[in-house]
Short mmCIF file of C-alpha atoms and ligand atoms in Angstrom, two decimals:
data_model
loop_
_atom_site.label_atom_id
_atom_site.label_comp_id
_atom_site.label_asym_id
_atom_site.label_seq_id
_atom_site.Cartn_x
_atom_site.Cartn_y
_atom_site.Cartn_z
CA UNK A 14 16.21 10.13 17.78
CA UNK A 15 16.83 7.38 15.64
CA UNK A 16 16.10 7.07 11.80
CA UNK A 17 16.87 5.04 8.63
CA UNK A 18 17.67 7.96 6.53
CA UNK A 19 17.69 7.81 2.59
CA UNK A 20 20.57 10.58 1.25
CA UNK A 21 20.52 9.50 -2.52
CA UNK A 22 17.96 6.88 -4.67
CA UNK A 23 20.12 4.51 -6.11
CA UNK A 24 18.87 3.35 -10.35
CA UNK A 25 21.72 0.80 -10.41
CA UNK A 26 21.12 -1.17 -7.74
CA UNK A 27 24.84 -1.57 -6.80
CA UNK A 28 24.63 -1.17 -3.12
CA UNK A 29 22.66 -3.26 -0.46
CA UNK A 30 22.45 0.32 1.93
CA UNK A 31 19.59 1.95 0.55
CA UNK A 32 19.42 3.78 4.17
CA UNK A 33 21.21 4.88 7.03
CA UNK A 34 20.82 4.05 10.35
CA UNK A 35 21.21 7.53 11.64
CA UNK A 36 20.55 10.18 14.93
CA UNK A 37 18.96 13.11 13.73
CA UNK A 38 16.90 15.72 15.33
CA UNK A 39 13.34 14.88 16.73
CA UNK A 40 10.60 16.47 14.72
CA UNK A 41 8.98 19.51 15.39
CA UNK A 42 5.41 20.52 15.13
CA UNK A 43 5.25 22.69 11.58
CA UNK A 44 1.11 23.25 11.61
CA UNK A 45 -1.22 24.08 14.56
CA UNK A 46 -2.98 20.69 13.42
CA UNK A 47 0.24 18.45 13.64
CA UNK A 48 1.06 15.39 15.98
CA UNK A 49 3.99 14.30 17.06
CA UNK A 50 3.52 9.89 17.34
CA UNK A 51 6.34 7.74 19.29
CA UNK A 52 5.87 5.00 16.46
CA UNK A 53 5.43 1.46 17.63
CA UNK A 54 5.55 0.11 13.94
CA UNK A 55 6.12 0.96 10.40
CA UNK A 56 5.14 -1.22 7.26
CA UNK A 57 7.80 -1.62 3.97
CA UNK A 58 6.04 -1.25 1.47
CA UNK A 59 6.98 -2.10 -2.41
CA UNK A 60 6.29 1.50 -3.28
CA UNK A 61 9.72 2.58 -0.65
CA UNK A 62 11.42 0.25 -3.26
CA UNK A 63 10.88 2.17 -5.92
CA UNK A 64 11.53 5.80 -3.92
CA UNK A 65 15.19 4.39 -3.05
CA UNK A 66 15.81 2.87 -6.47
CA UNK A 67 14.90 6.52 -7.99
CA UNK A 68 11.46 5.44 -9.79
CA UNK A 69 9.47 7.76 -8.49
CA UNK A 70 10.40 10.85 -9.52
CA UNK A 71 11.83 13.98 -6.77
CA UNK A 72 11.30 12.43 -3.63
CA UNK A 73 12.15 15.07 -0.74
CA UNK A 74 16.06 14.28 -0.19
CA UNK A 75 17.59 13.44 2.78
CA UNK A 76 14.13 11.37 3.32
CA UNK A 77 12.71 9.07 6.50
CA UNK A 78 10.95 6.69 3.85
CA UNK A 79 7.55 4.95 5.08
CA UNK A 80 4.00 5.89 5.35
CA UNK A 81 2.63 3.10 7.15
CA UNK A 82 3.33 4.52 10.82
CA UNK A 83 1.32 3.24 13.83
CA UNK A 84 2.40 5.16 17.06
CA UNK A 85 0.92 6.76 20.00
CA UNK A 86 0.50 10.84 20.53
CA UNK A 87 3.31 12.10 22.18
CA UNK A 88 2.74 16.03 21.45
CA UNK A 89 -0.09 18.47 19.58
CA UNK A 90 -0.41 21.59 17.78
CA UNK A 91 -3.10 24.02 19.38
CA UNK A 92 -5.39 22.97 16.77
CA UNK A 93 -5.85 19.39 16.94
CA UNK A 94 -8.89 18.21 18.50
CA UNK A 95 -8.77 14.46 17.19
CA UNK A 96 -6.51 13.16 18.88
CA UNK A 97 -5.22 13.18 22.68
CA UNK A 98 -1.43 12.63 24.16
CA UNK A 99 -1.67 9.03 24.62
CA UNK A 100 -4.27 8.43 21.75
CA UNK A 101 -2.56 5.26 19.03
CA UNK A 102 -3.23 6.64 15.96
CA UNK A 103 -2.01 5.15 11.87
CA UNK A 104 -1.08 7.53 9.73
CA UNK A 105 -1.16 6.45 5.68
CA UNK A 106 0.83 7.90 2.30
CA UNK A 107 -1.97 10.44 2.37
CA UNK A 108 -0.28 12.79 3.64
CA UNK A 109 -1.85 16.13 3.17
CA UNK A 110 -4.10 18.02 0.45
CA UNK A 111 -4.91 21.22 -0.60
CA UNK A 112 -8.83 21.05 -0.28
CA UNK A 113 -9.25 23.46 -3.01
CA UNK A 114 -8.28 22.28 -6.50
CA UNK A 115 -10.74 20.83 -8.18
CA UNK A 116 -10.05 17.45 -7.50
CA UNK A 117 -10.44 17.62 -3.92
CA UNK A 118 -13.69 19.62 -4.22
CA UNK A 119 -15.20 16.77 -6.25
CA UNK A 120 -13.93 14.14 -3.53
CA UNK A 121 -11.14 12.75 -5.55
CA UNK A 122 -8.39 14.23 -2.96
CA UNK A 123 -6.23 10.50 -4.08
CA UNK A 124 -5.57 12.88 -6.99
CA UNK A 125 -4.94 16.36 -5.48
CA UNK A 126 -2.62 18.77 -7.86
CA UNK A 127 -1.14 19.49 -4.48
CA UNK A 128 -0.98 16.55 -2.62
CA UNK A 129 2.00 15.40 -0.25
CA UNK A 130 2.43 11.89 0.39
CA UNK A 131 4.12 10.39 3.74
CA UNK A 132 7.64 8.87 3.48
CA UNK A 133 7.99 10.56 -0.21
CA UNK A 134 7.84 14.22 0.32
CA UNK A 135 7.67 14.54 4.11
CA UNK A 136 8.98 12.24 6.52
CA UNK A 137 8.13 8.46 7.68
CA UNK A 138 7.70 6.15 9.62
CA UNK A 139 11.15 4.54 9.50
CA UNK A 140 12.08 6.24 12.76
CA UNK A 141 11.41 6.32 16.55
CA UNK A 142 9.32 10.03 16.44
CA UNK A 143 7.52 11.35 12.79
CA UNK A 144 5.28 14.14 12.96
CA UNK A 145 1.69 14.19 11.09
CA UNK A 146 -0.92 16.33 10.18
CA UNK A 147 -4.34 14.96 12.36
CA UNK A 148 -6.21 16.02 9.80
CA UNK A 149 -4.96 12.46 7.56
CA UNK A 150 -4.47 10.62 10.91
CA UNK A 151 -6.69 7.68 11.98
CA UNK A 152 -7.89 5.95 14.89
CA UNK A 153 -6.44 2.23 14.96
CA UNK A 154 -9.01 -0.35 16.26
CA UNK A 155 -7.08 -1.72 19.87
CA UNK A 156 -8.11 -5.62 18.11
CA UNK A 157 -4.84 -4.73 16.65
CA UNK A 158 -1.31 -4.58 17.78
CA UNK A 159 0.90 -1.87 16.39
CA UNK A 160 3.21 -3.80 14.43
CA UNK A 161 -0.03 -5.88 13.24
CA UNK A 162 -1.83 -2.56 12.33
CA UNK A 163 0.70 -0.60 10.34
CA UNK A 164 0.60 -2.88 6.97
CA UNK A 165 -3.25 -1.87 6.94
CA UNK A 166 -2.33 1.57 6.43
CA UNK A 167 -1.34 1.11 2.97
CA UNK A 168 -1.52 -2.46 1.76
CA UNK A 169 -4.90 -2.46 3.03
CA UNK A 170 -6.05 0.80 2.35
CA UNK A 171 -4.81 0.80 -1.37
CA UNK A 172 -5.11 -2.95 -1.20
CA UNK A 173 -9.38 -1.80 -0.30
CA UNK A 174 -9.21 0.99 -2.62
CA UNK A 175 -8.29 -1.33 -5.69
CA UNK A 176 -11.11 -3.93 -4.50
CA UNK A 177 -13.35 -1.50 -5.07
CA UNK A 178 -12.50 -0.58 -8.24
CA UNK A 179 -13.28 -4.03 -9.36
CA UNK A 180 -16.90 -3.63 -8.88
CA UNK A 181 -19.27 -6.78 -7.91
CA UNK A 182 -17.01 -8.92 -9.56
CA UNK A 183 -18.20 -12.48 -8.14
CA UNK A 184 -14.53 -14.62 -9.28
CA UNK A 185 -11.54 -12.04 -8.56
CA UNK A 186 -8.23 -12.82 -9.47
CA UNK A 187 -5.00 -11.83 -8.10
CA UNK A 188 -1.78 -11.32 -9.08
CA UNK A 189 1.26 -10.98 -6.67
CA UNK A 190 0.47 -12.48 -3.79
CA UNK A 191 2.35 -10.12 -1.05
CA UNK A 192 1.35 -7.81 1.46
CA UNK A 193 -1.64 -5.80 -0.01
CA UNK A 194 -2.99 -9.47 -1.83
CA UNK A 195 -2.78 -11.36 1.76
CA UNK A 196 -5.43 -8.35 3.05
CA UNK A 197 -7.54 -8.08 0.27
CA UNK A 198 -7.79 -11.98 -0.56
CA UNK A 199 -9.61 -11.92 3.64
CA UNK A 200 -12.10 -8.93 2.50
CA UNK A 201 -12.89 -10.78 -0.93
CA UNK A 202 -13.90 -14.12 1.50
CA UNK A 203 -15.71 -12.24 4.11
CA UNK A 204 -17.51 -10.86 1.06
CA UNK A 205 -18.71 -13.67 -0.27
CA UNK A 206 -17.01 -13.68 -3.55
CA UNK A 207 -14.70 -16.45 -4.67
CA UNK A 208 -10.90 -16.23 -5.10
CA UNK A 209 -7.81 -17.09 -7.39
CA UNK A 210 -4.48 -16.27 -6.64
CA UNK A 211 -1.69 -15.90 -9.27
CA UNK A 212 2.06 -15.92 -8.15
CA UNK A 213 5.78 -15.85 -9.50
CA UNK A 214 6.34 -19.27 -11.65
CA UNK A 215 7.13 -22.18 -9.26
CA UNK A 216 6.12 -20.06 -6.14
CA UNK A 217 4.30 -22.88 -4.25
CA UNK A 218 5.18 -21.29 -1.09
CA UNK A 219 2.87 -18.20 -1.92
CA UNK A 220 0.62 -20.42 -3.53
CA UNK A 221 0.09 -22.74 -0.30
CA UNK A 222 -0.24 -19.09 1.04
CA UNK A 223 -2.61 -18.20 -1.10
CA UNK A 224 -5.04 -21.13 -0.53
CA UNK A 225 -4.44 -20.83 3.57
CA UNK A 226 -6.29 -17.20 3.12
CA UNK A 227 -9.33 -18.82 1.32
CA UNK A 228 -8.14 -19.06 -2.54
CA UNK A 229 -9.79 -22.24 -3.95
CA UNK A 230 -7.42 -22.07 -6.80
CA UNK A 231 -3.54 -20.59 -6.88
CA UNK A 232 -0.87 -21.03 -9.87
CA UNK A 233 1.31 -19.60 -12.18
CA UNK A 234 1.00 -16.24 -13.71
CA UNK A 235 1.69 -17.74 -16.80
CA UNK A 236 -0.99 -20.59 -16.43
CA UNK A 237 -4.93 -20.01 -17.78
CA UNK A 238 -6.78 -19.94 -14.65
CA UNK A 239 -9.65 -22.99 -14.70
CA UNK A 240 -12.20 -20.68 -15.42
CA UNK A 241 -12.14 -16.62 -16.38
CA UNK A 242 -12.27 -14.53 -14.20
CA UNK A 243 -14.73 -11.42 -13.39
CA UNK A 244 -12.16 -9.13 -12.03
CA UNK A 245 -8.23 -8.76 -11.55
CA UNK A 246 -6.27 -7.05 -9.43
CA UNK A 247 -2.33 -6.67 -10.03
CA UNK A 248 -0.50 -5.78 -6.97
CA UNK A 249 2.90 -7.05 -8.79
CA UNK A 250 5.19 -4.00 -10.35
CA UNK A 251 5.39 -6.31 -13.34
CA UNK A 252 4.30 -4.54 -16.92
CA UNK A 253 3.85 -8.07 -18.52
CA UNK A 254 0.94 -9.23 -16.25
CA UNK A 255 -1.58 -6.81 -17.76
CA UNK A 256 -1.94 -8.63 -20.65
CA UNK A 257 -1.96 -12.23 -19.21
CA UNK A 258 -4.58 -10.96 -16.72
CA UNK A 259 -6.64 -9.40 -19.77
CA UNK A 260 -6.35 -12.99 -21.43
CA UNK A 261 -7.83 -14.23 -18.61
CA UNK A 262 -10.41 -11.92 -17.83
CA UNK A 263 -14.33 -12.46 -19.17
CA UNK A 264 -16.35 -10.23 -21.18
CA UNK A 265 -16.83 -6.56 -19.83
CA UNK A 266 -14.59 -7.78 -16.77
CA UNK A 267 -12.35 -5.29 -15.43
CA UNK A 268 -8.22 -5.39 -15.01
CA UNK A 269 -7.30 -3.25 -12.01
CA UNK A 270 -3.00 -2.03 -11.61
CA UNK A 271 -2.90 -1.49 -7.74
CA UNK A 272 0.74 -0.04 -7.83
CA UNK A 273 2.36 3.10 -8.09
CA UNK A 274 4.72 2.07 -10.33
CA UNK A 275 5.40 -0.48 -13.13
CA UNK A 276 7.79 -1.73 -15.60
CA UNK A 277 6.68 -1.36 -19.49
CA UNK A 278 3.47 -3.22 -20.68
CA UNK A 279 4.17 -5.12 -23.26
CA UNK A 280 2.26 -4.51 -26.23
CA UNK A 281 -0.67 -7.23 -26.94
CA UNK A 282 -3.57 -8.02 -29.45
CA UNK A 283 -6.91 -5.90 -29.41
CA UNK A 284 -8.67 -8.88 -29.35
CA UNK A 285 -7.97 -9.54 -25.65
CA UNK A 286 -9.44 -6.42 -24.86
CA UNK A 287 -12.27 -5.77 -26.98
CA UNK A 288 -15.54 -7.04 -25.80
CA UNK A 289 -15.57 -3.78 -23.44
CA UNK A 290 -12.88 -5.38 -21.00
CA UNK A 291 -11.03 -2.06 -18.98
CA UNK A 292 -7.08 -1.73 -17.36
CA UNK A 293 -7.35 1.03 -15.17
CA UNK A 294 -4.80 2.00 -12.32
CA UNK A 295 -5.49 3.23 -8.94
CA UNK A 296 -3.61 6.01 -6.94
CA UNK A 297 -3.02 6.99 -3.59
CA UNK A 298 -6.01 6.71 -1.17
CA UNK A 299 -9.02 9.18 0.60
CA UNK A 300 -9.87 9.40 3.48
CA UNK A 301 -13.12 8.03 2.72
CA UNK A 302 -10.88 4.63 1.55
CA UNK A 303 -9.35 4.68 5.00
CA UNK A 304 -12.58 5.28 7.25
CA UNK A 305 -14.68 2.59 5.27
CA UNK A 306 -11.45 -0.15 5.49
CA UNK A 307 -10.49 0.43 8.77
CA UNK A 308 -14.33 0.12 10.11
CA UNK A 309 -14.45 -3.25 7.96
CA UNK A 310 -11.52 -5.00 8.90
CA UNK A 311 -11.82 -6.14 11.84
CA UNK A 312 -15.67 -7.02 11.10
CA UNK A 313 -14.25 -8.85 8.70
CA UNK A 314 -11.68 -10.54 10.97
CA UNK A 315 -8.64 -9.18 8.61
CA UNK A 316 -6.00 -10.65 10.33
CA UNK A 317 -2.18 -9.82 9.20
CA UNK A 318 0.78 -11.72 8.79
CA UNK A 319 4.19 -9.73 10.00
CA UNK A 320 7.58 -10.13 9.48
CA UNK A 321 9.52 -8.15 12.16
CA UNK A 322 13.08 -6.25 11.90
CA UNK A 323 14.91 -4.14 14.30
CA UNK A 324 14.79 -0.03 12.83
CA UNK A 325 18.51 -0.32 12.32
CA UNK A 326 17.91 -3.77 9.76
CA UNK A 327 15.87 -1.47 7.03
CA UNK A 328 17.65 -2.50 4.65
CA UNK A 329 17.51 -6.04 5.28
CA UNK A 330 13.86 -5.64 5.23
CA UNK A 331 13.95 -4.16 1.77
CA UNK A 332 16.41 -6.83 0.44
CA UNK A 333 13.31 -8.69 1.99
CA UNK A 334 11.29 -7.68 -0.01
CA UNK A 335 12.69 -7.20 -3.48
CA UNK A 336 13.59 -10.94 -3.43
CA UNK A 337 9.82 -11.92 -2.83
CA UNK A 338 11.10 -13.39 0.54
CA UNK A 339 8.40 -12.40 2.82
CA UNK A 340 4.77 -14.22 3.39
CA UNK A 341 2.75 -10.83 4.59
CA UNK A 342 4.19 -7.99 5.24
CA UNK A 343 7.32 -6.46 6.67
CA UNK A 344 7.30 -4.38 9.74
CA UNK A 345 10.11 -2.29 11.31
CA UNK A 346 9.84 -1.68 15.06
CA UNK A 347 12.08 1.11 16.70
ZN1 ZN B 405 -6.32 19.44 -3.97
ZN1 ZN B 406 2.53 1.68 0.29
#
């Protein structure tokens, strides 16, 4: 089969082939509880950046990045009992988890000592075939198309995940307005709750954007929003936003980092934190996350927007990307 294979994360940047277009052998089953899925779509997501610029650290090398896979069953361990051949099925960055430690027993598996996450340390979705354990695999609602689907299975999931966090925050504000915002910003409306979207400087493409998914306010990071907000959510890798979001958070409101990875926080007065304002980070997802999201959205009439490539223009897709390019979410289709 085909895949966009990474061989070796690249920290300076010098080269626009982050992957190879590649034939390589089609997966096998490993586990009596694995799928094989003929994938119809698979999301880029910000956090492949940072796997093939080396930020995250020991990713499983050669590597099939991406862990937002929609596909259909094609073959099953003797185990599964899910899923049938035929069945389409998502499968997120949750890969697998040990069940045991203690914080899987306590229902925190996002944080499992042992956990292995899809497109990092096994094989993803940037393929024709990827194999998956059922046990992390879920059933995609047939409202959606495959390439619409796959960006829900981690910019809404995580996206949903960091929402939550936030609390009943009435006024949520956002920061980075790409894939995971464009989900989240149609849950926060169906919700009830009012929106403001912060983008790049200048970015009154993403602000227009912004507005078009129900924000009654978008502008500049760097600009006071009219009124302070309740909550904010950072889906942008950028360090510096934590403070400007805590300047323009209320008292006791909460600052929520939905990425894996960030550059440096700058450091900032206590002042804008004290009066029992909180940062706190998300990782990962459970399965819980995915269940309750994937039930909601299409109640909630979530509704993606998709840029599409060909497998073998990955890395155009991630170029894409890092430039800020894309309105939604890209999508590679085999
Ligand atoms: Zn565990
Ligand atoms: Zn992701």
């Amino acid at each position: 089969m085909k895949a966009a294979v990474l061989h070796q994360y690249d920290t300076t940047l010098s080269s626009p082939d982050f992957v190879a277009l590649e034939e390589v052998p089609e997966p096998e089953i490993q586990s009596q509880t694995d799928v094989v899925i003929r994938i119809g779509g698979a999301g880029v997501c910000r956090t492949d950046l940072h796997v093939v610029d080396g930020e995250l650290p020991d990713p499983k090398l050669p590597l099939v990045p991406g862990h937002e896979i929609i596909g259909s069953v094609v073959g099953k361990g003797e185990s599964v009992d899910r899923f049938a051949i035929g069945d389409r099925v998502g499968v997120p960055w949750l890969g697998w988890t040990c069940g045991i430690c203690e914080y899987c027993r306590k229902g925190h598996e996002n944080l499992c000592d042992r956990a292995r996450f899809t497109g990092y340390q096994t094989d993803g979705g940037y393929a024709e075939l990827t194999v998956a354990d059922e046990r992390y695999c879920f059933a995609i609602d047939p409202h959606y198309g495959d390439v619409e689907a796959a960006p829900l299975m981690c910019a809404g999931l995580i996206g949903y995940r960091t929402l939550r966090m936030a609390g009943d925050a009435r006024l949520v504000g956002i920061y980075g307005f790409g894939a995971a915002a464009h989900i989240v910003a149609q849950v926060v409306r169906h919700q009830g709750r009012r929106l403001f979207a912060f983008t790049r400087p200048g970015d009154v493409a993403a602000q227009d954007f912004a507005r078009s998914l129900g924000a009654e306010w978008a502008g500049d990071s760097t600009a006071p929003p009219p009124e302070p907000l309740d909550a904010a959510l950072i889906f942008a890798p950028i360090g510096a936003l934590v403070p400007a979001a805590l300047a323009a958070t209320r008292k006791g409101g909460t600052v929520v980092c939905g990425g894996i990875h960030m550059s440096d926080i700058p450091s900032f007065p206590y002042r804008i934190l004290w009066e029992e304002r909180a940062v706190r980070s998300v990782a990962n997802l459970t399965r819980r996350d995915a269940e309750e999201f994937l039930a909601l959205a299409p109640d909630a009439g979530v509704r993606t927007q998709t840029v599409t490539y060909p497998l073998a223009e990955a890395n155009r897709a991630l170029a894409d990307l890092r430039r800020g390019a894309l309105q939604g979410a890209a999508v590679l289709v085999p």
